[in-house]
Short mmCIF file of N, CA and C in Angstrom, two decimals:
data_model
loop_
_atom_site.label_atom_id
_atom_site.label_comp_id
_atom_site.label_asym_id
_atom_site.label_seq_id
_atom_site.Cartn_x
_atom_site.Cartn_y
_atom_site.Cartn_z
N MET A 75 0.91 -1.19 -0.13
CA MET A 75 -0.06 -0.06 -0.09
C MET A 75 0.82 1.29 0.02
N ARG A 76 2.00 1.21 0.66
CA ARG A 76 2.98 2.26 0.73
C ARG A 76 3.74 2.55 -0.73
N TYR A 77 3.85 1.27 -1.22
CA TYR A 77 4.58 1.47 -2.43
C TYR A 77 3.47 2.28 -3.52
N LEU A 78 2.57 1.71 -3.55
CA LEU A 78 1.49 2.63 -4.47
C LEU A 78 1.16 4.07 -4.04
N PHE A 79 1.43 4.44 -2.94
CA PHE A 79 1.21 5.87 -2.72
C PHE A 79 2.31 6.57 -3.21
N VAL A 80 3.54 6.16 -3.06
CA VAL A 80 4.80 6.66 -3.50
C VAL A 80 4.78 6.80 -4.82
N VAL A 81 4.45 5.71 -5.81
CA VAL A 81 4.38 5.79 -7.07
C VAL A 81 3.47 6.94 -7.76
N CYS A 82 2.15 6.97 -6.94
CA CYS A 82 1.25 8.08 -7.19
C CYS A 82 1.67 9.45 -7.12
N PHE A 83 2.45 9.52 -5.85
CA PHE A 83 3.08 10.96 -5.39
C PHE A 83 4.28 11.37 -6.66
N VAL A 84 5.10 10.34 -6.93
CA VAL A 84 6.06 10.58 -8.04
C VAL A 84 5.51 11.01 -9.30
N PHE A 85 4.54 10.23 -9.70
CA PHE A 85 3.87 10.46 -11.09
C PHE A 85 3.12 11.97 -11.06
N LEU A 86 2.37 12.23 -10.02
CA LEU A 86 1.83 13.63 -9.76
C LEU A 86 2.95 14.79 -9.79
N ALA A 87 4.06 14.57 -9.09
CA ALA A 87 5.10 15.37 -9.14
C ALA A 87 6.03 15.77 -10.61
N LEU A 88 5.87 14.74 -11.07
CA LEU A 88 6.40 14.65 -12.61
C LEU A 88 5.39 15.50 -13.52
N VAL A 89 4.25 15.15 -13.49
CA VAL A 89 3.23 15.70 -14.15
C VAL A 89 3.25 17.39 -13.94
N THR A 90 3.21 17.65 -12.89
CA THR A 90 3.19 19.05 -12.34
C THR A 90 4.45 19.66 -12.75
N THR A 91 5.64 19.03 -12.82
CA THR A 91 6.83 19.79 -13.19
C THR A 91 6.86 19.97 -14.78
N ILE A 92 6.48 19.08 -15.43
CA ILE A 92 6.33 18.84 -16.96
C ILE A 92 5.28 20.41 -17.18
N GLY A 93 4.06 20.30 -16.51
CA GLY A 93 3.17 21.29 -16.82
C GLY A 93 3.81 22.55 -16.57
N ILE A 94 4.27 22.77 -15.44
CA ILE A 94 5.14 24.32 -15.29
C ILE A 94 6.18 24.70 -16.08
N THR A 95 6.84 23.65 -16.65
CA THR A 95 8.00 23.89 -17.49
C THR A 95 7.40 24.25 -18.92
N ASN A 96 6.24 23.72 -19.50
CA ASN A 96 5.78 23.95 -20.67
C ASN A 96 4.96 25.21 -20.64
N GLY A 97 4.61 25.62 -19.33
CA GLY A 97 3.89 26.88 -19.15
C GLY A 97 4.65 28.05 -19.33
N LYS A 98 6.01 27.81 -18.97
CA LYS A 98 7.09 28.74 -19.05
C LYS A 98 7.73 28.95 -20.59
N VAL A 99 7.78 27.83 -21.16
CA VAL A 99 8.18 27.66 -22.53
C VAL A 99 7.13 28.40 -23.58
N VAL A 100 5.87 28.04 -23.37
CA VAL A 100 4.91 28.46 -24.47
C VAL A 100 4.78 30.03 -24.65
N PRO A 101 4.83 30.87 -23.25
CA PRO A 101 4.62 32.18 -23.43
C PRO A 101 5.91 32.92 -24.48
N GLY A 102 7.20 32.29 -24.25
CA GLY A 102 8.29 32.73 -24.80
C GLY A 102 8.26 32.72 -26.31
N ILE A 103 7.66 31.43 -26.63
CA ILE A 103 7.61 31.30 -27.98
C ILE A 103 6.44 32.18 -28.68
N GLY A 104 5.46 32.37 -27.85
CA GLY A 104 4.32 33.19 -28.37
C GLY A 104 4.43 34.44 -28.48
N GLU A 105 5.72 35.10 -28.04
CA GLU A 105 5.99 36.61 -28.07
C GLU A 105 7.25 36.82 -28.71
N PRO A 106 7.51 36.28 -30.12
CA PRO A 106 8.68 36.44 -30.71
C PRO A 106 8.96 38.12 -31.11
N LYS A 107 7.84 38.79 -31.34
CA LYS A 107 8.21 40.11 -31.64
C LYS A 107 8.68 41.03 -30.60
N LYS A 108 8.10 40.77 -29.35
CA LYS A 108 8.66 41.54 -28.14
C LYS A 108 9.89 41.14 -27.73
N SER A 109 10.32 39.76 -27.95
CA SER A 109 11.71 39.21 -27.62
C SER A 109 12.69 39.82 -28.55
N LEU A 110 12.47 39.90 -29.92
CA LEU A 110 13.30 40.25 -30.86
C LEU A 110 13.47 41.77 -30.58
N ARG A 111 12.57 42.63 -29.98
CA ARG A 111 12.94 44.04 -30.03
C ARG A 111 13.62 44.38 -28.60
N ALA A 112 13.75 43.25 -27.81
CA ALA A 112 14.05 43.52 -26.44
C ALA A 112 15.90 43.62 -26.52
N SER A 113 16.20 44.75 -25.72
CA SER A 113 17.59 44.88 -25.76
C SER A 113 18.13 44.80 -24.34
N CYS A 114 19.38 44.89 -24.22
CA CYS A 114 20.20 44.62 -22.86
C CYS A 114 20.34 46.22 -22.38
N GLN A 115 20.08 46.11 -21.09
CA GLN A 115 20.12 47.36 -20.42
C GLN A 115 21.14 47.43 -19.15
N TRP A 116 22.27 48.23 -18.69
CA TRP A 116 22.84 48.28 -17.51
C TRP A 116 24.03 48.97 -17.64
N GLN A 117 24.17 50.03 -17.40
CA GLN A 117 25.30 50.97 -17.50
C GLN A 117 25.92 51.06 -18.99
N THR A 118 26.88 50.14 -19.25
CA THR A 118 27.49 50.17 -20.70
C THR A 118 27.02 49.32 -21.72
N CYS A 119 25.78 48.48 -21.27
CA CYS A 119 25.26 47.51 -22.35
C CYS A 119 24.70 48.19 -23.55
N ARG A 120 25.32 47.24 -24.67
CA ARG A 120 24.73 47.88 -26.04
C ARG A 120 24.24 46.62 -26.54
N SER A 121 24.45 45.63 -26.15
CA SER A 121 24.05 44.21 -26.98
C SER A 121 22.53 43.98 -26.89
N ARG A 122 22.38 43.15 -27.72
CA ARG A 122 20.89 42.51 -27.86
C ARG A 122 20.48 41.33 -26.94
N CYS A 123 19.28 41.43 -26.40
CA CYS A 123 18.76 40.22 -25.48
C CYS A 123 18.52 39.21 -26.45
N TYR A 124 18.94 37.89 -26.15
CA TYR A 124 18.59 36.81 -26.95
C TYR A 124 17.38 36.11 -26.41
N PRO A 125 16.54 35.92 -27.46
CA PRO A 125 15.31 35.42 -26.96
C PRO A 125 15.14 33.98 -26.39
N LYS A 126 15.99 33.32 -26.95
CA LYS A 126 16.12 31.81 -26.57
C LYS A 126 16.59 31.84 -25.11
N ALA A 127 17.56 32.40 -24.73
CA ALA A 127 18.17 32.32 -23.54
C ALA A 127 17.42 33.28 -22.53
N GLY A 128 16.92 34.28 -22.96
CA GLY A 128 16.19 35.09 -22.04
C GLY A 128 16.96 36.11 -21.38
N ARG A 129 18.19 36.22 -21.80
CA ARG A 129 19.30 36.93 -21.21
C ARG A 129 20.23 37.51 -22.04
N CYS A 130 20.88 38.14 -21.51
CA CYS A 130 22.08 39.00 -22.27
C CYS A 130 23.28 38.21 -22.08
N LEU A 131 24.40 38.44 -22.97
CA LEU A 131 25.60 37.60 -22.98
C LEU A 131 26.29 38.07 -21.69
N ASP A 132 26.31 39.37 -21.40
CA ASP A 132 26.91 39.78 -20.15
C ASP A 132 26.23 39.52 -19.03
N SER A 133 26.80 38.83 -17.86
CA SER A 133 25.76 38.39 -16.92
C SER A 133 25.09 39.76 -15.93
N LEU A 134 26.00 40.73 -16.31
CA LEU A 134 25.67 41.91 -15.37
C LEU A 134 24.49 42.78 -16.04
N CYS A 135 24.24 42.39 -17.39
CA CYS A 135 23.01 42.97 -18.00
C CYS A 135 21.73 42.47 -17.81
N HIS A 136 20.64 43.21 -18.14
CA HIS A 136 19.49 42.39 -18.00
C HIS A 136 18.71 42.93 -19.08
N CYS A 137 17.67 42.16 -19.62
CA CYS A 137 16.83 42.42 -20.69
C CYS A 137 15.74 43.40 -20.43
N VAL A 138 15.50 44.31 -21.40
CA VAL A 138 14.48 45.20 -21.21
C VAL A 138 13.31 44.98 -22.36
#
């Protein structure tokens, strides 16, 4: 009985994790125009924000 409970718990945790991951990935793909126009900003940053990574190459910079 305890084994069955553990299996159900692990399955639910896995489904929840996959659901959260998909939820985060889909909005990024659904907003290509916003991501492509995004730029990096922080003091002397002049580079472009990379949509796939969701960040700038310089770790001190942040996407705007």
